[in-house]
Every structure is written in C-alpha cells, then in structure tokens.
XYZ file of N, CA and C in Angstrom:
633
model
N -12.410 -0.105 16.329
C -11.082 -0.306 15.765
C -10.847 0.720 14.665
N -9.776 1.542 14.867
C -9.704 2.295 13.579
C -8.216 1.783 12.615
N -9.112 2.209 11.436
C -8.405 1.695 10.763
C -7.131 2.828 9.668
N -6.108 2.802 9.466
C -5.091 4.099 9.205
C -4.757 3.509 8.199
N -4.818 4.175 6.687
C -4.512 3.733 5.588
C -2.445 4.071 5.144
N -2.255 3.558 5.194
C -0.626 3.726 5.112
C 0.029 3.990 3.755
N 0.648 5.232 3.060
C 0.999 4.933 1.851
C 1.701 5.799 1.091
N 2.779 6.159 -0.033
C 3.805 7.212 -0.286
C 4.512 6.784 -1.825
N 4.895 7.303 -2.404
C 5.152 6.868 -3.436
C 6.657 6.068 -3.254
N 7.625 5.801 -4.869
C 8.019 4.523 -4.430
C 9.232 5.254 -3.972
N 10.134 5.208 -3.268
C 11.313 4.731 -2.851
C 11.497 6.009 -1.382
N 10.185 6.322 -0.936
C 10.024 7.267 0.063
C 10.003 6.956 1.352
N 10.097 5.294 1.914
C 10.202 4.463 3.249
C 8.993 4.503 3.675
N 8.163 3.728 2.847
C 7.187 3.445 3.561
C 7.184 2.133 4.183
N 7.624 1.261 3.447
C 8.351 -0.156 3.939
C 8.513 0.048 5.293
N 9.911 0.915 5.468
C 10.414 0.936 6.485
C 9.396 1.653 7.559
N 8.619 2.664 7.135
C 7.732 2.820 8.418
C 7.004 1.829 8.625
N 6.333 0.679 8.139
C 5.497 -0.366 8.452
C 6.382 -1.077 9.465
N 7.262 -1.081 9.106
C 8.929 -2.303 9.807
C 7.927 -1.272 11.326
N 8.387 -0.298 11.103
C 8.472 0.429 12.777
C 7.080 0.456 13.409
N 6.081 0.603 12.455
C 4.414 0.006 13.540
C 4.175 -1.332 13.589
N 4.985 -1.688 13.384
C 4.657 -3.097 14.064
C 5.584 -3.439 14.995
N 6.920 -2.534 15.117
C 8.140 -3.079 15.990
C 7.042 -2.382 17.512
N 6.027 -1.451 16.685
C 5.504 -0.701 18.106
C 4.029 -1.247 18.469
N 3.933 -2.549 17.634
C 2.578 -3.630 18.462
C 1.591 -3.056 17.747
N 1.378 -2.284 16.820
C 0.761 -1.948 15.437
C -0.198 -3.384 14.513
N -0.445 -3.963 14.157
C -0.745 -4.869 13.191
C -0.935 -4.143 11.784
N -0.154 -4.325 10.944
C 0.107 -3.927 9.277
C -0.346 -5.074 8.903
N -1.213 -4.823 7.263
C -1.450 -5.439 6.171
C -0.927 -4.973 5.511
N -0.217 -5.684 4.050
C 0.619 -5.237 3.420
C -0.050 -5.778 2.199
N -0.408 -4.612 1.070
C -1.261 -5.620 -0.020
C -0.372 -5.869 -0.861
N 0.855 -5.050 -0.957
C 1.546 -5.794 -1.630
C 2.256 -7.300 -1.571
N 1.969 -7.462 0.156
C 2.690 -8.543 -0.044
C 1.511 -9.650 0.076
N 0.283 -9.477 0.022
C -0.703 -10.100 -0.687
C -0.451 -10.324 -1.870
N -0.591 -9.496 -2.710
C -0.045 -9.895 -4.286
C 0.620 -10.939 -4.574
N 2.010 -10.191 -3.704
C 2.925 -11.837 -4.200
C 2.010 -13.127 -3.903
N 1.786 -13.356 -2.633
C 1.108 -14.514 -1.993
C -0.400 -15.073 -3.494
N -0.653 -14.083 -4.074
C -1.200 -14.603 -4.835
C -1.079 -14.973 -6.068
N -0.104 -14.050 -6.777
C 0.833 -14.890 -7.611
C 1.860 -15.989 -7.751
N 2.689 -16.329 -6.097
C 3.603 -17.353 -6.178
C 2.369 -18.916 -6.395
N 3.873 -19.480 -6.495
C 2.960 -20.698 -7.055
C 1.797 -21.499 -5.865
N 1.171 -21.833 -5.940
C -0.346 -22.392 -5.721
C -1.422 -21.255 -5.338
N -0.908 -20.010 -5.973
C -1.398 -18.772 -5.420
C -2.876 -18.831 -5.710
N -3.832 -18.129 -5.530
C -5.313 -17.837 -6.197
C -5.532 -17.174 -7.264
N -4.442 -16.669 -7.579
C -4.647 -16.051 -8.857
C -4.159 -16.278 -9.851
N -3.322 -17.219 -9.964
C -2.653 -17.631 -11.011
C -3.400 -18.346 -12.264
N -3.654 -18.997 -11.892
C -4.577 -19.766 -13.053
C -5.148 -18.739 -13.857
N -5.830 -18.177 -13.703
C -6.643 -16.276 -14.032
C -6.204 -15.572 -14.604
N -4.906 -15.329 -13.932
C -3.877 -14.686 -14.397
C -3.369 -14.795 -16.058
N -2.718 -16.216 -15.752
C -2.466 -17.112 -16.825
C -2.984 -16.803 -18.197
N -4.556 -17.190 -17.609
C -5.832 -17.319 -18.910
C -5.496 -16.194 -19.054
N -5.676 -14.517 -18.866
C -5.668 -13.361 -19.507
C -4.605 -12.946 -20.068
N -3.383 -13.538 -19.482
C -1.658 -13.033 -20.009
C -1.051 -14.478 -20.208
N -1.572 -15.269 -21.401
C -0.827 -16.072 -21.846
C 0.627 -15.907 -21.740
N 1.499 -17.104 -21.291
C 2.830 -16.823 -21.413
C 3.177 -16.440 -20.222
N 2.751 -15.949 -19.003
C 3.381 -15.338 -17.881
C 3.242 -16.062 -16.342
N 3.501 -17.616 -16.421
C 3.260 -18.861 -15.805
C 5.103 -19.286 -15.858
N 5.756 -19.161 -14.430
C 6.871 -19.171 -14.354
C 7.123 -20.559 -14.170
N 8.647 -21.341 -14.323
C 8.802 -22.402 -14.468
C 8.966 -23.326 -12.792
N 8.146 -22.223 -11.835
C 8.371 -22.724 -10.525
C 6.398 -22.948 -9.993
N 6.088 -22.095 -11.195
C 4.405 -22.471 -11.081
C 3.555 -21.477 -10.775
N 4.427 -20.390 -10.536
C 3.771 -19.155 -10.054
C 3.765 -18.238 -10.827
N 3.283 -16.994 -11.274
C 3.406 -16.006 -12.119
C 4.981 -15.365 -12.416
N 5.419 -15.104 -13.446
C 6.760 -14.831 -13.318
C 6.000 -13.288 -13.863
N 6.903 -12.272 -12.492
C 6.838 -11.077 -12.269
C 6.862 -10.018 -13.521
N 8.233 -10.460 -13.916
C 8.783 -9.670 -15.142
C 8.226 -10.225 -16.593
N 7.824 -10.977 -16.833
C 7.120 -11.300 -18.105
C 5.606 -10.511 -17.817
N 5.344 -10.863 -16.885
C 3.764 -10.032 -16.784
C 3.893 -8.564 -17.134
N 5.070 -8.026 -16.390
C 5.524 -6.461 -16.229
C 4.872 -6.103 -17.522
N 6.198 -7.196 -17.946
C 6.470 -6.444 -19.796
C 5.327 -6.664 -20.542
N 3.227 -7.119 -20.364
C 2.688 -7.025 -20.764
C 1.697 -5.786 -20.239
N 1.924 -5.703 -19.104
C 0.958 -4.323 -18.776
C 1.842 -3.119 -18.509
N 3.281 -2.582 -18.547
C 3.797 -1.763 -17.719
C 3.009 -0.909 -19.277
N 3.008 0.289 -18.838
C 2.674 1.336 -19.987
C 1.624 1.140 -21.174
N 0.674 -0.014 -20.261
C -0.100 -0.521 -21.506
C -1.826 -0.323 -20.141
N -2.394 1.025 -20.362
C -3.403 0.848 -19.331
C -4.811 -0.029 -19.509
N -5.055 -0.394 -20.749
C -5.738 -1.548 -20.858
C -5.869 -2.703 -20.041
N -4.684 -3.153 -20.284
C -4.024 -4.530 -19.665
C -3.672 -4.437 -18.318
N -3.211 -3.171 -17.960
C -2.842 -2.979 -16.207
C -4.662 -2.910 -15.588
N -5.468 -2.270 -16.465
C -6.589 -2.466 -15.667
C -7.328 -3.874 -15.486
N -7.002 -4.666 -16.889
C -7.791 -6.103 -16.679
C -6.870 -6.931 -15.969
N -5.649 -6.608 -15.421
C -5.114 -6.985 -14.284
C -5.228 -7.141 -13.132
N -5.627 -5.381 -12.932
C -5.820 -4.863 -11.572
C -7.115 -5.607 -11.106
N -8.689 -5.962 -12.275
C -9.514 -6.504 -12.195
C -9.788 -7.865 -11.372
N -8.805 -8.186 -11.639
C -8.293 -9.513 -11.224
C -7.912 -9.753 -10.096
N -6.914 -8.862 -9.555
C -6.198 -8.622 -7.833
C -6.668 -8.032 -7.092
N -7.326 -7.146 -7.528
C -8.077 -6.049 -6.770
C -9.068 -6.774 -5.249
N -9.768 -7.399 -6.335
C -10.914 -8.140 -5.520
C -10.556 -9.307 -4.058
N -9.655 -10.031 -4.780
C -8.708 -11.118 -4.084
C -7.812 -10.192 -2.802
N -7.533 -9.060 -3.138
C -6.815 -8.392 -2.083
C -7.705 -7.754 -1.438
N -8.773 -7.335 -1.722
C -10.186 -6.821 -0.453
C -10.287 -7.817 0.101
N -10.449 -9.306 -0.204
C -11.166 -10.532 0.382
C -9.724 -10.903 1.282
N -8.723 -10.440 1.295
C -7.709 -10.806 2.293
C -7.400 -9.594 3.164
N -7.713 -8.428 2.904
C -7.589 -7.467 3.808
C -8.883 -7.629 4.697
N -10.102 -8.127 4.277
C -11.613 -8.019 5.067
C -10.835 -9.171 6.372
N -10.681 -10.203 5.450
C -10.181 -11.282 7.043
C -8.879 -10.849 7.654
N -8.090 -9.757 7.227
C -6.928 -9.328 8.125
C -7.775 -8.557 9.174
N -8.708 -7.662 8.877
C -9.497 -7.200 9.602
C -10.428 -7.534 10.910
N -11.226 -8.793 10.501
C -11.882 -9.498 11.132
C -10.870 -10.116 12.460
N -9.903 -10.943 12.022
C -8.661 -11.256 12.862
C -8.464 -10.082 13.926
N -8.047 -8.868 13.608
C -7.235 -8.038 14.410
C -9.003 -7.469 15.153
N -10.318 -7.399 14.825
C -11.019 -6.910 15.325
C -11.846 -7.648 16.753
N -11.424 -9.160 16.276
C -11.340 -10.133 17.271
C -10.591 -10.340 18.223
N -9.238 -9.848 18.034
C -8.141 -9.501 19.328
C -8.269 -8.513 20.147
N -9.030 -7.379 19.628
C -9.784 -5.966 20.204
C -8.190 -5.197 19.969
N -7.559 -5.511 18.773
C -6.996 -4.073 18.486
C -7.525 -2.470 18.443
N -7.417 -1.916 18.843
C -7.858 -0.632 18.593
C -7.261 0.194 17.722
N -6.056 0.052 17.165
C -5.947 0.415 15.549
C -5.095 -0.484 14.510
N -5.478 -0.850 13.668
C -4.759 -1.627 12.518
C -4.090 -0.357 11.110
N -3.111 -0.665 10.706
C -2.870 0.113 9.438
C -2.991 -0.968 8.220
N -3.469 -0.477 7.207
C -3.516 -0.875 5.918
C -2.101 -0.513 4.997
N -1.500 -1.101 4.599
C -0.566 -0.709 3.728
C -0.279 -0.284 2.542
N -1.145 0.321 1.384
C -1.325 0.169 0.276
C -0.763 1.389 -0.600
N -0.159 0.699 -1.407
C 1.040 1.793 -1.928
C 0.282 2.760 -3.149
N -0.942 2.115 -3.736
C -1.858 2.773 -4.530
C -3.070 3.154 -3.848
N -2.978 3.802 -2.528
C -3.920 3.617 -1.759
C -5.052 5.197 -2.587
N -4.478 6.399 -3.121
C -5.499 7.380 -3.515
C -5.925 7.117 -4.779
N -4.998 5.971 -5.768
C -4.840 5.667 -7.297
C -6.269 4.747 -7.519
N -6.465 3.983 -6.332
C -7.498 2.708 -6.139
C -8.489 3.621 -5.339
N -8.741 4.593 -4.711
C -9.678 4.993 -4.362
C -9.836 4.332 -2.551
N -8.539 3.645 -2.346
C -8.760 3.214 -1.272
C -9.159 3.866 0.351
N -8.486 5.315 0.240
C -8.970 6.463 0.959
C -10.308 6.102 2.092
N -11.458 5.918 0.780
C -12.697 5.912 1.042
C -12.867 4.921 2.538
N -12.144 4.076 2.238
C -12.378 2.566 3.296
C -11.266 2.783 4.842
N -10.785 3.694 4.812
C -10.243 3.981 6.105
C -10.754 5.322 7.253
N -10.481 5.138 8.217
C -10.901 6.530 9.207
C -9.830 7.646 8.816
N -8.113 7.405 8.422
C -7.531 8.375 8.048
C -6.393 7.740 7.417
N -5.325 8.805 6.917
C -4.438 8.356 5.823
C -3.068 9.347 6.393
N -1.847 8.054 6.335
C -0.469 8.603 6.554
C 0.176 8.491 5.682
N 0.677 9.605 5.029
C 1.694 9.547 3.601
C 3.038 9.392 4.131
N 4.096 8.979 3.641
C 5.481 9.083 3.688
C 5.984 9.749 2.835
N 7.060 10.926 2.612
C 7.354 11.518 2.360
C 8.992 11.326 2.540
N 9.264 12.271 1.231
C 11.299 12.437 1.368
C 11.401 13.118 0.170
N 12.614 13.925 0.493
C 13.150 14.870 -0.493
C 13.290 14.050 -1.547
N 13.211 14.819 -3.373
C 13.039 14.650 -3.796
C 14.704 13.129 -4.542
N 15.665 14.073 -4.006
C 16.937 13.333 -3.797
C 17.377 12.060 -3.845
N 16.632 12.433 -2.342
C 16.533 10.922 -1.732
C 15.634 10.100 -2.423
N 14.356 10.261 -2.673
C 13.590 9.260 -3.418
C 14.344 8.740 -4.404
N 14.681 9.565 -5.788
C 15.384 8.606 -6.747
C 16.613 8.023 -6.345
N 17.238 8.788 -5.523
C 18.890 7.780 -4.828
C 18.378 6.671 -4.747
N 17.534 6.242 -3.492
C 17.326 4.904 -3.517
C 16.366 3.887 -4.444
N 15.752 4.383 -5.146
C 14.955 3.725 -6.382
C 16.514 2.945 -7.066
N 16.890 4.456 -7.714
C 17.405 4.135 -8.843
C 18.965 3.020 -8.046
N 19.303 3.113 -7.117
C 19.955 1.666 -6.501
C 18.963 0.221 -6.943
N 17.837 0.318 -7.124
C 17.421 -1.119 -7.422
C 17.884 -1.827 -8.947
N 17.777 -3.078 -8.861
C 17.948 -3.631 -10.069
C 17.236 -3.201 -11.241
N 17.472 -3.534 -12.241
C 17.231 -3.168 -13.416
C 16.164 -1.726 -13.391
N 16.211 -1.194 -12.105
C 15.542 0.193 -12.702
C 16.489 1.453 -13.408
N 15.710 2.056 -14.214
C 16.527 3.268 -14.733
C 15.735 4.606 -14.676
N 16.353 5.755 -15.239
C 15.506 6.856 -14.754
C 14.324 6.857 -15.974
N 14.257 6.449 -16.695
C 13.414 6.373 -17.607
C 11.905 5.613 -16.915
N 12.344 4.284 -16.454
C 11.323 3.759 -15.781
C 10.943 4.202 -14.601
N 11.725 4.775 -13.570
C 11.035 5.696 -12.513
C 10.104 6.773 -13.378
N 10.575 7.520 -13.871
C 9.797 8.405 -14.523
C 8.270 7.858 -15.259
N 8.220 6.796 -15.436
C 6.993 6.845 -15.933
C 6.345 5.562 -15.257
N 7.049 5.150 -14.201
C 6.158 4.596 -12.714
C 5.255 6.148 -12.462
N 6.405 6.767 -11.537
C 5.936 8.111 -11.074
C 4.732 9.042 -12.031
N 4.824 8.898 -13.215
C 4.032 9.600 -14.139
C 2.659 8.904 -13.848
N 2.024 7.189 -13.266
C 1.151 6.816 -13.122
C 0.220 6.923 -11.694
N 1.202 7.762 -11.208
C 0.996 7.453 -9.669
C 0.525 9.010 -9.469
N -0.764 9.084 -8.201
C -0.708 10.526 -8.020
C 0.486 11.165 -7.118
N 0.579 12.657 -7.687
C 1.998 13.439 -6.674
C 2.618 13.524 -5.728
N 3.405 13.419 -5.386
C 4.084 13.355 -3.861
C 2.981 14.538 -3.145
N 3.253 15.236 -3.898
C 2.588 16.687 -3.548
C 0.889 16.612 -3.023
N 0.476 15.889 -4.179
C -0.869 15.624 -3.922
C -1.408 14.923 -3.165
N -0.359 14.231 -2.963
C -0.635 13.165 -1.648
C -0.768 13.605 -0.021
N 0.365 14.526 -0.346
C 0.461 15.147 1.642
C -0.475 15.890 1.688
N -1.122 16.958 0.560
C -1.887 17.276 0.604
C -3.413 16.865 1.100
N -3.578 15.502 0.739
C -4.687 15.128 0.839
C -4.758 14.331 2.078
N -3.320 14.306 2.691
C -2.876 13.412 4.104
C -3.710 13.586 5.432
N -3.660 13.010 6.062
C -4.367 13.369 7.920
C -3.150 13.747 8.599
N -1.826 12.401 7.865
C -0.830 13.107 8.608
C 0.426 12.307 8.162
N 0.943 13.380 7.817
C 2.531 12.984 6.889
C 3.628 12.997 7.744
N 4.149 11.750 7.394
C 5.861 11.410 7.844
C 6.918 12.034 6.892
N 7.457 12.895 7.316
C 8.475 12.877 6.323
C 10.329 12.588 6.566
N 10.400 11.510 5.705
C 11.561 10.624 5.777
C 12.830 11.390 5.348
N 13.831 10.624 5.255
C 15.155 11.018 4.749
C 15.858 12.153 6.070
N 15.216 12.456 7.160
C 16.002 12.914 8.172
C 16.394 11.906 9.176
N 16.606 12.537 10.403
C 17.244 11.279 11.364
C 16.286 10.346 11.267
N 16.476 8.957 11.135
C 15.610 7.955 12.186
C 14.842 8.270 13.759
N 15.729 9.009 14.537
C 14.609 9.043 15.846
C 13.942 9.974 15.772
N 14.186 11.499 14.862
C 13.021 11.942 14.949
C 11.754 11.396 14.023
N 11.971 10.715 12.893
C 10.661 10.041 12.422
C 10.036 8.692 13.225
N 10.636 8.200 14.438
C 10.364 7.738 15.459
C 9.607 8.212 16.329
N 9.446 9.226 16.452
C 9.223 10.565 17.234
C 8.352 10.486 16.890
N 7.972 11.112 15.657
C 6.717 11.633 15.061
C 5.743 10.716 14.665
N 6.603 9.619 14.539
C 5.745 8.105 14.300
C 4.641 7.966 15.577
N 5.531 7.755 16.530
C 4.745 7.792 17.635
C 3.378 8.879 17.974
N 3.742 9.841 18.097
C 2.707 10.866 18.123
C 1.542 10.537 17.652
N 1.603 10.081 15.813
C 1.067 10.126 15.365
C 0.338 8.621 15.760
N 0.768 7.591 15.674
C -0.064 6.499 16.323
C -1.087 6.682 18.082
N -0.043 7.458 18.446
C -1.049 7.724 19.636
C -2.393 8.766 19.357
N -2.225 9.342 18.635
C -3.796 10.284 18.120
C -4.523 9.881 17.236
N -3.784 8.691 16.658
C -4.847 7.663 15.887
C -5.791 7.238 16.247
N -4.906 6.766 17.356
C -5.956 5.450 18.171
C -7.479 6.024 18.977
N -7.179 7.430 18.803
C -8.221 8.361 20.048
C -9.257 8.645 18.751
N -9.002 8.314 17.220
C -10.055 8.981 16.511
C -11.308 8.227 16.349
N -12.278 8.404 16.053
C -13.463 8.091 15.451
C -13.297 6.944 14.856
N -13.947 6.276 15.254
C -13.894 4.583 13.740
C -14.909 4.716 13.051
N -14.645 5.189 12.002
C -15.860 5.095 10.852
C -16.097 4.030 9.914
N -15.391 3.037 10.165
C -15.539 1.674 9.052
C -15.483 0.685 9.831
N -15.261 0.189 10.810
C -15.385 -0.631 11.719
C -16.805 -0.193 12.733
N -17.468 -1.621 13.120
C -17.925 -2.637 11.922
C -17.995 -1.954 10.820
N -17.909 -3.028 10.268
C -17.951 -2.260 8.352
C -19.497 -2.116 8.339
N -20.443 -1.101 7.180
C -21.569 -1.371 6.854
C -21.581 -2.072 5.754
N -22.752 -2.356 5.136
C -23.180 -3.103 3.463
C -22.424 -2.127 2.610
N -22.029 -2.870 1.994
C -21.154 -2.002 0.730
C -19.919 -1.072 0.781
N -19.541 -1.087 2.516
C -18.377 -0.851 2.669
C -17.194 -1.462 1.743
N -17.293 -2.121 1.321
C -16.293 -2.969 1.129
C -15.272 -3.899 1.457
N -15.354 -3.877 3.471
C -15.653 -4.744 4.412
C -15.830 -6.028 4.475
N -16.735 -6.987 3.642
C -17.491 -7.644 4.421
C -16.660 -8.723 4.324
C-alpha cells in the first residue's frame, strides 16, 4: 500500500484536491479534521487541553477554537506544548486509518496534512503532493475568510515553510487556480503513477511511527 502525503499552504486548494481523490475512490485522512474530532466536545483531548490552557473549555464542552488561538497564535512556546499534545493523538488515528484501508487491500491511501514538511511528516510517506496557486489567488481566497486580515495571513505564512520550498521538495505538484479539468487531468496522472511506486512504509517497521 503506498502511502502519498498530501499538502500546500493555506488557501492553495488542497481541500479541494482531497474532495477530488476521493470523488476518484482514493481514501484521504484528513488530520485536520482529526483535530477537530479531538477537540469537539467528548473529544480525547480536551480534558489535556484544558489542564495546559486554562480557560479554553467552550460552553458546548469542547475546546473553543478561538480562545485557544489567542493563547498560542505567535506564542511558539505554547504552540509547541500544544502541538505536544495533538501530535501524538493524531499518529494514533492516522496508524488505524491505515490499518483499515490496508485491510481492504487499498493500494494507495493519501495522508492529508497541511504541516506535513513543518512536522517532519515527509519522513512517514513513500511520496509527497504539494498544491500550488498563484500568488493572487492564494490571498484572494484566504483573505475572503472570516475574521482573517492581511496581517494574520502574513504571519500564518511567516510560520509555515515556502510555497517555494515546498514544490521544491515535492514528488509531484498540482498547481491550482487554472481550469478545474486540467488539474483533473493532472490529478489523475498523478494518482495513476502513484499507485505503481515502491511502498516503503507499509507494513510499517519499529519506530516507523506506524504502529
């Protein structure tokens, strides 16, 4: 089973390419949307959470997003005894997303992880697809979200490694913001020469990070 690490900085469609490997019988993990699952309320991490960021226990029982923000955004101390915290809980749910899809005899799964070179996650896949888009386009659609401004893109982006550095370091880059069918196109391609590569982490070994 090989496994294709999926990932691009923020407002570059990577979302939306996940939407499309799975519309194409793909199986995606999405750690972000692990996260949530572990912060909403009866999550696994909450309690934990809690204890380290007093105060950030929402009135529905689950972590409230934006109070947490506002204790780690720009504070790397606190984003790391965070990350400490999720990090682990999101390996232990990607290992059984794994196990699942390796039991169906998928022959390739993608990982979704939007900090996938920041976390070192690289290491744990056979190869890596960046998403990509003019520079334009990225902040157009960021800066459409709620309460973001260019101030806070700017120093998201300032934490994150480069667009640049990323394709660079890619197996094989999508790049967005043109038509839909040709990144359909190329989507495809690229899933079909996936599937023909080498599995180097499946089975996982000891200390893969796997288990």
């Amino acid at each position: 089973m090989v496994i294709l690490g999926l990932t691009g900085s923020i407002g570059m469609g990577k979302s939306t390419t996940a939407t499309m490997l799975r519309r194409m019988g793909v199986p995606v993990h999405d750690a972000d949307a692990a996260v949530h699952r572990l912060m909403a309320s009866g999550g696994a991490a909450v309690a934990t959470i809690e204890k380290a960021f007093p105060g950030t226990r929402g009135a529905d029982g689950g972590i409230d997003r934006k109070a947490l923000g506002a204790k780690v955004f720009q504070d790397p101390a606190s984003l790391r005894r965070l990350e400490a915290i999720l990090h682990p809980m999101v390996r232990a749910e990607t290992a059984a997303f794994l196990r699942r899809q390796a039991r169906m005899r998928h022959p390739l799964v993608v990982l979704d992880i939007p900090l996938l070179y920041e976390t070192g996650a690289e290491t744990r896949v056979d190869a890596v697809l960046v998403v990509t888009a003019p520079d334009f386009v990225q902040r157009g659609r960021v800066l459409k979200r709620t309460e973001m401004t260019q101030a806070r893109l700017d120093a998201i982006l300032a934490q994150q490694v480069s667009d640049h550095e990323k394709q660079r370091r890619a197996d094989f880059v999508l790049k967005n913001g043109l038509s839909k069918g040709w990144a359909l196109k190329r989507l495809k391609r690229i899933v079909k020469f996936a599937r023909g590569l080498e599995s180097r982490h499946w089975p996982p070994k000891y200390g893969m990070g796997m288990e």
